[in-house]
Amino acid sequence: MRAWNGVGGHALPIASAGGATVTDASGKTYVDLVGSWGAAIAGHGHPHVVSAVTRAAKKGLSFGATTEGEVELAERVRERYAPAERVRLVSTGTEATMTALRLARAATGRDLVVKFAGHYHGHADPFLVAAGSGLATAGTPDSAGVTASTAADTVVLPYGDIDALTAVFAQHGQRIAAVITEAAPCNMGVVGPPEGFNALIAQLTRNEGSVFILDEVLTGFRAGPSGWWGIERDDALARGEEPWVPDLVTFGKVIGGGLPVAAVAGRIDLMEQLAPLGTVYQAGTLSGNPVAVAAGLATLDVMDADAYVALARASDEVREGVHEGLLASGVPHAVGRAGTLFSFFLGLDEPPVTFAGAAAQDTEAFTSFFHHMRSQGVSLPPSSFEAWFVSIAHEPSVTRRIVDAAGAWRPELGSRG
Ligand SMILES: Cc1ncc(COP(=O)(O)O)c(C=O)c1O
């Protein structure tokens, strides 16, 4: 992604960032919609976050021991997110999902993990697996270096496919340690989960004694104040229904506010199987690092109720404004949305649900759009399979610039260079 493999061209290193902008090594400044892939929710270098980090750094960079800040951050996560009954801090989302799967396997004594095509859970081996030749057959390695035996323990299904999911449980239920899903998929473009799909995963895993791992590394505290789960919980409560609950949850990005913090969290009885209380090994030299934790705490401080209103405003302005601009220019497209997260699928009439659907978008048109936006001073994520990340620093004058730039795109003219 960083090499712009998806869009071509030459990515210059970033020299600095502030608020809603990044400045590259040549001194050119762009409105930024990458936002450190979601972490920069408060805008780059928010003064409250920077001063918290500076204060923490003056007290020492790393102790290799538990700190008060670490406990406070874990409690803050628990306050906002009820299923996070216990929280273990790690440094990356990859560690969080890897640990969650190990825990699920230990708790169930089973091997198989079910994941969905197009979902990204970091770069641990069990998740770098592509679908096998048929439904419910073992996956195949999706990266050099992943062994066939690792891939054989991963089943990859089309997202949102109720029949495929129920069939795999009917056939292999007693072998399934866990189902892992992005709470709302945001790594194949943004896809709103089909109504009831997460609830179905919760029901099937509960019935078969498997573990439901909800990956909120990207959506956590960004899609809304309690992540994507909070949005579905509120919808269920509004319908007078009991909300579904995941067994384990993974967080990252926003809870580190731009420094390396992630977490695995969930049901007490599962979490207590982690060492030292239990027998599931987990450790990290820099886990709960005091400076990183200070950035996370300060970011969650900044992200109060008013900040989420500002985030939603920025998201609405960009999403609706760009949509109208593309419509006015006659560009066929669909808008994918999950809470304040969104992306555009050029060339599609309807937002897709599956990875195959998302892959049918016009990536060449996106390449032209991406370079046009750069020429207008707007830095989009360099792939049409990524969300556009706004922050609370994306004030109306900034969102206007994005919308105006998008409205000026004329695809037939091309815009490279
Ligand atoms: C949903 C999801 N899970 C896990 C990860 C992995 O996190 P990290 O890059 O911190 O290892 C990512 C990263 O983008 C993600 O989007």
XYZ file of C-alpha atoms and ligand atoms in Angstrom:
433
model
C 0.000 0.000 0.000
C 2.726 2.452 1.002
C 4.536 1.778 -2.279
C 1.408 2.855 -4.226
C 1.317 -0.537 -5.916
C -2.408 -0.116 -6.483
C -2.244 3.263 -8.222
C 1.254 3.579 -9.680
C 3.451 6.626 -9.390
C 6.029 7.570 -6.835
C 5.183 8.059 -3.172
C 7.462 10.595 -1.511
C 8.231 10.107 2.183
C 6.096 12.189 4.528
C 8.102 14.814 6.402
C 5.451 16.080 8.823
C 1.752 16.272 9.514
C -0.552 18.581 11.428
C -4.337 18.642 11.843
C -5.930 17.481 8.583
C -2.799 17.742 6.423
C 0.443 15.923 5.623
C 3.572 17.472 4.074
C 5.894 15.384 1.934
C 9.664 15.506 1.636
C 9.441 18.008 -1.246
C 7.523 20.435 0.998
C 4.144 19.916 -0.703
C 1.169 19.845 1.671
C -1.965 17.743 1.073
C -5.306 17.357 2.772
C -4.938 13.878 4.246
C -7.558 11.148 4.030
C -5.250 8.328 5.117
C -5.045 9.438 8.763
C -2.397 6.838 9.612
C -4.943 4.232 8.411
C -7.433 5.354 11.014
C -5.312 6.100 14.073
C -5.268 9.888 13.589
C -8.924 10.360 14.570
C -8.162 13.548 16.520
C -6.155 14.980 13.602
C -2.374 14.834 13.333
C -0.447 16.084 16.345
C -3.433 17.137 18.438
C -1.968 19.424 21.173
C -3.572 17.440 24.016
C -2.130 14.188 22.682
C 1.327 15.626 21.990
C 1.597 17.178 25.450
C 0.469 13.910 27.117
C 3.118 12.026 25.139
C 5.791 14.593 26.011
C 4.917 14.438 29.714
C 5.019 10.633 29.660
C 8.326 10.546 27.748
C 9.957 12.749 30.389
C 9.110 10.112 33.001
C 10.777 7.300 31.047
C 10.273 5.582 27.719
C 9.721 1.975 28.698
C 9.842 -0.017 31.917
C 8.918 -3.563 30.970
C 6.462 -3.506 33.856
C 2.811 -2.632 34.365
C 2.042 1.085 34.609
C -0.945 2.982 35.954
C -1.626 4.401 32.479
C -1.946 0.892 31.082
C -4.576 -0.030 33.652
C -6.389 3.257 33.081
C -6.503 2.704 29.311
C -7.857 -0.820 29.801
C -10.553 0.562 32.092
C -11.419 3.280 29.602
C -11.909 0.649 26.888
C -14.099 -1.398 29.229
C -16.271 1.629 30.111
C -17.001 2.292 26.457
C -17.356 -1.266 25.298
C -19.303 -3.637 27.551
C -18.181 -6.957 25.960
C -14.566 -5.994 26.817
C -14.851 -7.399 30.346
C -11.069 -7.850 30.548
C -8.466 -6.127 28.361
C -4.886 -7.163 27.520
C -2.756 -4.525 25.796
C -0.402 -5.459 22.965
C 1.362 -3.267 20.404
C -0.261 -4.090 17.050
C -3.543 -5.308 15.658
C -1.680 -8.320 14.276
C -0.678 -9.375 17.791
C -4.228 -8.833 19.020
C -5.897 -11.096 16.439
C -3.116 -13.697 16.711
C -3.573 -13.815 20.494
C -7.353 -13.963 20.225
C -7.114 -16.989 17.932
C -4.626 -18.780 20.189
C -6.959 -18.172 23.113
C -9.962 -19.469 21.173
C -8.072 -22.616 20.197
C -6.941 -23.221 23.750
C -10.410 -22.636 25.190
C -12.154 -24.944 22.716
C -9.445 -27.539 22.118
C -10.224 -27.175 18.394
C -8.144 -26.074 15.403
C -10.309 -24.589 12.650
C -10.808 -20.860 12.198
C -13.433 -19.467 9.831
C -12.716 -16.108 8.198
C -14.247 -14.154 5.326
C -12.683 -13.381 1.945
C -11.535 -9.764 1.714
C -11.309 -9.285 5.488
C -7.913 -8.281 6.835
C -6.810 -9.259 10.317
C -3.117 -8.344 10.176
C -0.270 -10.493 8.970
C -0.194 -13.536 11.241
C 0.000 -16.769 9.219
C -3.511 -18.190 9.929
C -5.120 -15.114 8.389
C -2.985 -14.920 5.222
C -5.070 -17.623 3.616
C -7.217 -17.666 0.474
C -10.366 -19.661 -0.134
C -9.942 -23.309 -1.137
C -11.503 -24.795 -4.231
C -14.985 -25.191 -2.781
C -17.037 -24.018 0.138
C -15.947 -25.478 3.418
C -12.695 -26.828 2.036
C -9.399 -25.943 3.609
C -7.802 -22.658 2.600
C -4.580 -22.240 0.631
C -1.622 -19.967 1.516
C -2.129 -16.369 0.366
C 1.458 -15.334 1.018
C 4.776 -16.972 0.364
C 6.031 -18.453 3.617
C 2.642 -19.567 4.950
C 2.668 -23.352 5.167
C -0.043 -25.520 3.625
C -0.703 -27.074 7.037
C -1.374 -23.656 8.600
C -3.678 -22.735 5.726
C -5.491 -26.065 6.095
C -6.793 -24.925 9.490
C -8.428 -21.809 7.996
C -11.753 -21.909 6.168
C -12.440 -18.837 4.007
C -16.069 -18.017 3.176
C -17.740 -15.309 1.079
C -18.824 -12.481 3.389
C -22.527 -12.171 4.135
C -23.281 -15.635 2.745
C -25.716 -17.139 5.248
C -25.937 -20.471 3.435
C -22.162 -20.907 3.309
C -21.804 -20.076 6.993
C -24.594 -22.374 8.158
C -23.293 -25.155 5.878
C -19.803 -24.969 7.320
C -21.204 -25.159 10.844
C -23.456 -28.078 9.881
C -20.482 -29.936 8.433
C -17.628 -28.978 10.745
C -19.265 -27.282 13.784
C -17.470 -29.404 16.365
C -14.078 -28.604 14.785
C -14.495 -24.831 14.673
C -12.498 -22.994 17.327
C -13.470 -19.526 16.159
C -15.136 -17.352 13.574
C -13.316 -14.068 13.052
C -14.885 -11.168 11.193
C -14.207 -7.481 10.790
C -17.026 -5.861 12.772
C -17.816 -3.990 9.560
C -15.498 -4.860 6.669
C -13.245 -1.914 5.777
C -10.362 -3.608 3.970
C -12.240 -4.430 0.744
C -13.640 -0.935 0.619
C -16.196 -0.174 3.316
C -19.084 -2.647 3.469
C -22.037 -2.239 5.797
C -22.655 -5.693 7.335
C -25.873 -7.250 6.007
C -28.688 -7.010 8.551
C -28.429 -9.846 11.066
C -25.140 -11.318 9.809
C -23.089 -10.554 12.931
C -26.011 -11.783 15.045
C -26.026 -15.041 13.066
C -22.308 -15.549 13.734
C -22.981 -14.960 17.445
C -25.783 -17.530 17.432
C -23.930 -20.238 15.485
C -20.745 -19.904 17.550
C -22.714 -20.007 20.790
C -24.667 -23.102 19.709
C -21.512 -24.982 18.702
C -19.294 -23.840 21.562
C -16.997 -21.886 19.197
C -15.573 -18.452 19.938
C -16.804 -15.335 18.127
C -13.850 -12.983 17.555
C -14.971 -9.522 16.492
C -12.134 -7.563 14.895
C -12.629 -3.873 15.722
C -8.998 -2.889 15.095
C -10.156 -0.460 12.415
C -13.754 0.256 13.434
C -13.189 0.418 17.220
C -13.952 3.886 18.629
C -14.092 5.191 15.037
C -17.233 3.828 13.366
C -18.887 5.290 16.487
C -18.022 5.885 20.175
C -18.455 2.158 20.980
C -17.164 0.903 17.661
C -19.335 -0.876 15.124
C -20.686 -3.163 17.849
C -22.151 -0.109 19.639
C -24.071 0.845 16.496
C -25.639 -2.618 16.159
C -26.288 -2.726 19.927
C -28.184 0.584 19.762
C -30.192 -0.630 16.755
C -31.117 -3.848 18.588
C -32.135 -1.957 21.728
C -34.232 0.440 19.641
C -36.067 -2.604 18.215
C -36.594 -3.916 21.750
C -34.236 -6.854 21.091
C -31.359 -8.243 23.120
C -28.078 -7.197 21.425
C -25.706 -9.931 20.248
C -22.355 -10.036 22.036
C -18.936 -11.175 20.760
C -16.773 -13.453 22.936
C -13.465 -11.768 22.108
C -12.785 -8.371 20.541
C -9.626 -6.880 19.075
C -8.755 -3.185 19.029
C -5.893 -1.084 17.644
C -5.354 2.184 15.783
C -7.557 4.708 17.697
C -6.696 3.311 21.155
C -3.055 4.179 20.435
C -3.826 7.573 18.911
C -0.902 7.149 16.486
C 1.473 5.185 18.716
C 1.631 1.385 18.883
C -1.181 0.184 21.143
C -3.676 -2.569 20.418
C -5.689 -4.894 22.616
C -7.423 -8.211 22.880
C -10.437 -8.112 25.145
C -13.554 -10.056 25.990
C -15.304 -12.480 28.304
C -13.685 -12.893 31.716
C -13.650 -16.701 31.605
C -11.798 -16.633 28.266
C -9.444 -13.777 29.125
C -8.443 -15.460 32.380
C -7.012 -18.313 30.345
C -4.215 -15.927 29.290
C -0.967 -16.187 31.256
C -0.248 -15.525 34.078
C -3.686 -16.604 35.383
C -4.074 -19.242 32.678
C -1.942 -21.365 30.405
C -2.165 -19.443 27.109
C 1.162 -17.728 26.531
C 1.244 -14.060 25.580
C 3.945 -11.455 26.146
C 5.486 -8.329 24.587
C 8.522 -6.241 25.554
C 6.702 -3.035 24.649
C 3.132 -4.059 25.560
C 1.404 -1.289 27.493
C 4.338 1.034 26.788
C 3.856 4.170 28.941
C 4.370 6.713 26.150
C 2.116 4.848 23.718
C -0.549 4.383 26.359
C -0.444 8.123 27.141
C -1.210 8.835 23.460
C -4.144 6.421 23.559
C -5.584 7.844 26.763
C -5.263 11.427 25.536
C -6.917 10.497 22.226
C -9.879 8.923 24.013
C -10.056 12.090 26.200
C -10.314 14.223 23.091
C -12.910 11.900 21.553
C -15.827 12.924 23.769
C -19.474 13.076 22.634
C -18.953 16.449 20.878
C -15.938 15.100 19.017
C -17.983 12.208 17.636
C -20.550 14.742 16.422
C -17.726 16.623 14.652
C -16.391 13.367 13.175
C -19.838 12.428 11.874
C -20.242 15.913 10.379
C -16.897 15.665 8.564
C -17.735 12.175 7.349
C -21.184 13.226 6.083
C -19.828 16.313 4.319
C -17.141 14.420 2.439
C -19.235 11.327 1.657
C -22.312 13.229 0.473
C -20.374 16.020 -1.239
C -18.138 13.677 -3.226
C -21.135 11.472 -4.086
C -23.025 14.487 -5.480
C -19.961 15.684 -7.399
C -19.464 12.279 -9.020
C -23.181 12.088 -9.854
C -23.080 15.535 -11.451
C -20.084 14.455 -13.560
C -21.914 11.292 -14.637
C -19.464 8.938 -12.927
C -21.115 5.597 -12.080
C -20.296 4.693 -8.495
C -21.637 3.228 -5.266
C -20.941 4.450 -1.743
C -20.029 1.936 0.963
C -20.708 3.036 4.524
C -20.374 1.817 8.106
C -21.014 4.558 10.672
C -18.493 7.349 10.045
C -16.438 5.086 7.762
C -16.992 5.140 4.010
C -15.422 4.524 0.622
C -16.404 4.823 -3.026
C -16.707 1.959 -5.506
C -16.277 3.445 -8.967
C -18.101 1.636 -11.749
C -20.548 -0.218 -9.452
C -24.296 0.505 -9.190
C -24.771 -1.008 -5.735
C -22.440 -1.216 -2.750
C -20.967 -4.729 -2.746
C -21.142 -7.254 0.093
C -18.619 -9.880 -1.002
C -14.981 -9.469 -1.954
C -15.806 -10.697 -5.476
C -18.374 -7.879 -5.699
C -15.876 -5.300 -4.423
C -13.220 -6.562 -6.831
C -15.543 -5.806 -9.775
C -15.069 -2.053 -9.221
C -13.189 -0.006 -11.828
C -9.708 0.207 -10.332
C -8.333 2.007 -13.406
C -10.881 4.782 -12.925
C -9.800 4.987 -9.289
C -6.170 5.360 -10.366
C -7.145 8.347 -12.517
C -9.261 9.769 -9.663
C -6.458 9.285 -7.129
C -3.917 11.185 -9.260
C -6.437 13.902 -10.059
C -7.067 14.393 -6.325
C -3.298 14.563 -5.671
C -3.006 17.226 -8.360
C -5.676 19.175 -6.428
C -3.791 18.815 -3.138
C -5.849 15.967 -1.658
C -4.183 12.724 -0.571
C -6.570 9.760 -0.825
C -5.712 6.274 0.405
C -3.687 4.820 -2.491
C -6.126 1.959 -3.107
C -9.822 1.707 -3.891
C -10.057 -1.077 -1.283
C -9.384 1.293 1.627
C -11.650 3.513 3.701
C -11.324 7.298 3.504
C -10.300 8.391 6.985
C -11.526 11.768 8.194
C -10.688 13.282 11.580
C -12.117 15.965 13.822
C -9.563 18.330 12.226
C -11.422 18.001 8.901
C -13.298 21.254 9.402
C -15.891 22.484 6.888
C -13.274 24.505 4.944
C -11.214 21.295 4.555
C -14.122 19.057 3.577
C -15.138 21.724 1.013
C -11.683 21.458 -0.589
C -12.063 17.685 -0.884
C -15.546 17.963 -2.367
C -14.504 20.678 -4.846
C -11.491 18.623 -5.943
C -13.657 15.535 -6.518
C -16.283 17.570 -8.385
C -13.617 18.802 -10.804
C -12.659 15.273 -11.912
C -13.475 14.478 -15.530
C -12.590 10.805 -15.942
C -12.533 10.839 -19.732
C -9.732 13.431 -19.720
C -7.432 11.279 -17.607
C -5.314 13.071 -15.071
C -1.934 11.406 -14.659
C 0.811 13.957 -14.197
C -9.426 -4.969 10.754
C -7.952 -5.023 10.991
N -7.452 -5.980 11.793
C -6.133 -6.065 12.054
C -5.246 -5.167 11.490
C -3.788 -5.296 11.772
O -3.341 -4.244 12.578
P -1.794 -3.815 12.580
O -1.504 -3.201 11.253
O -1.697 -2.862 13.736
O -1.007 -5.065 12.827
C -5.725 -4.167 10.648
C -4.794 -3.193 10.015
O -5.111 -2.440 9.162
C -7.107 -4.077 10.395
O -7.624 -3.152 9.573
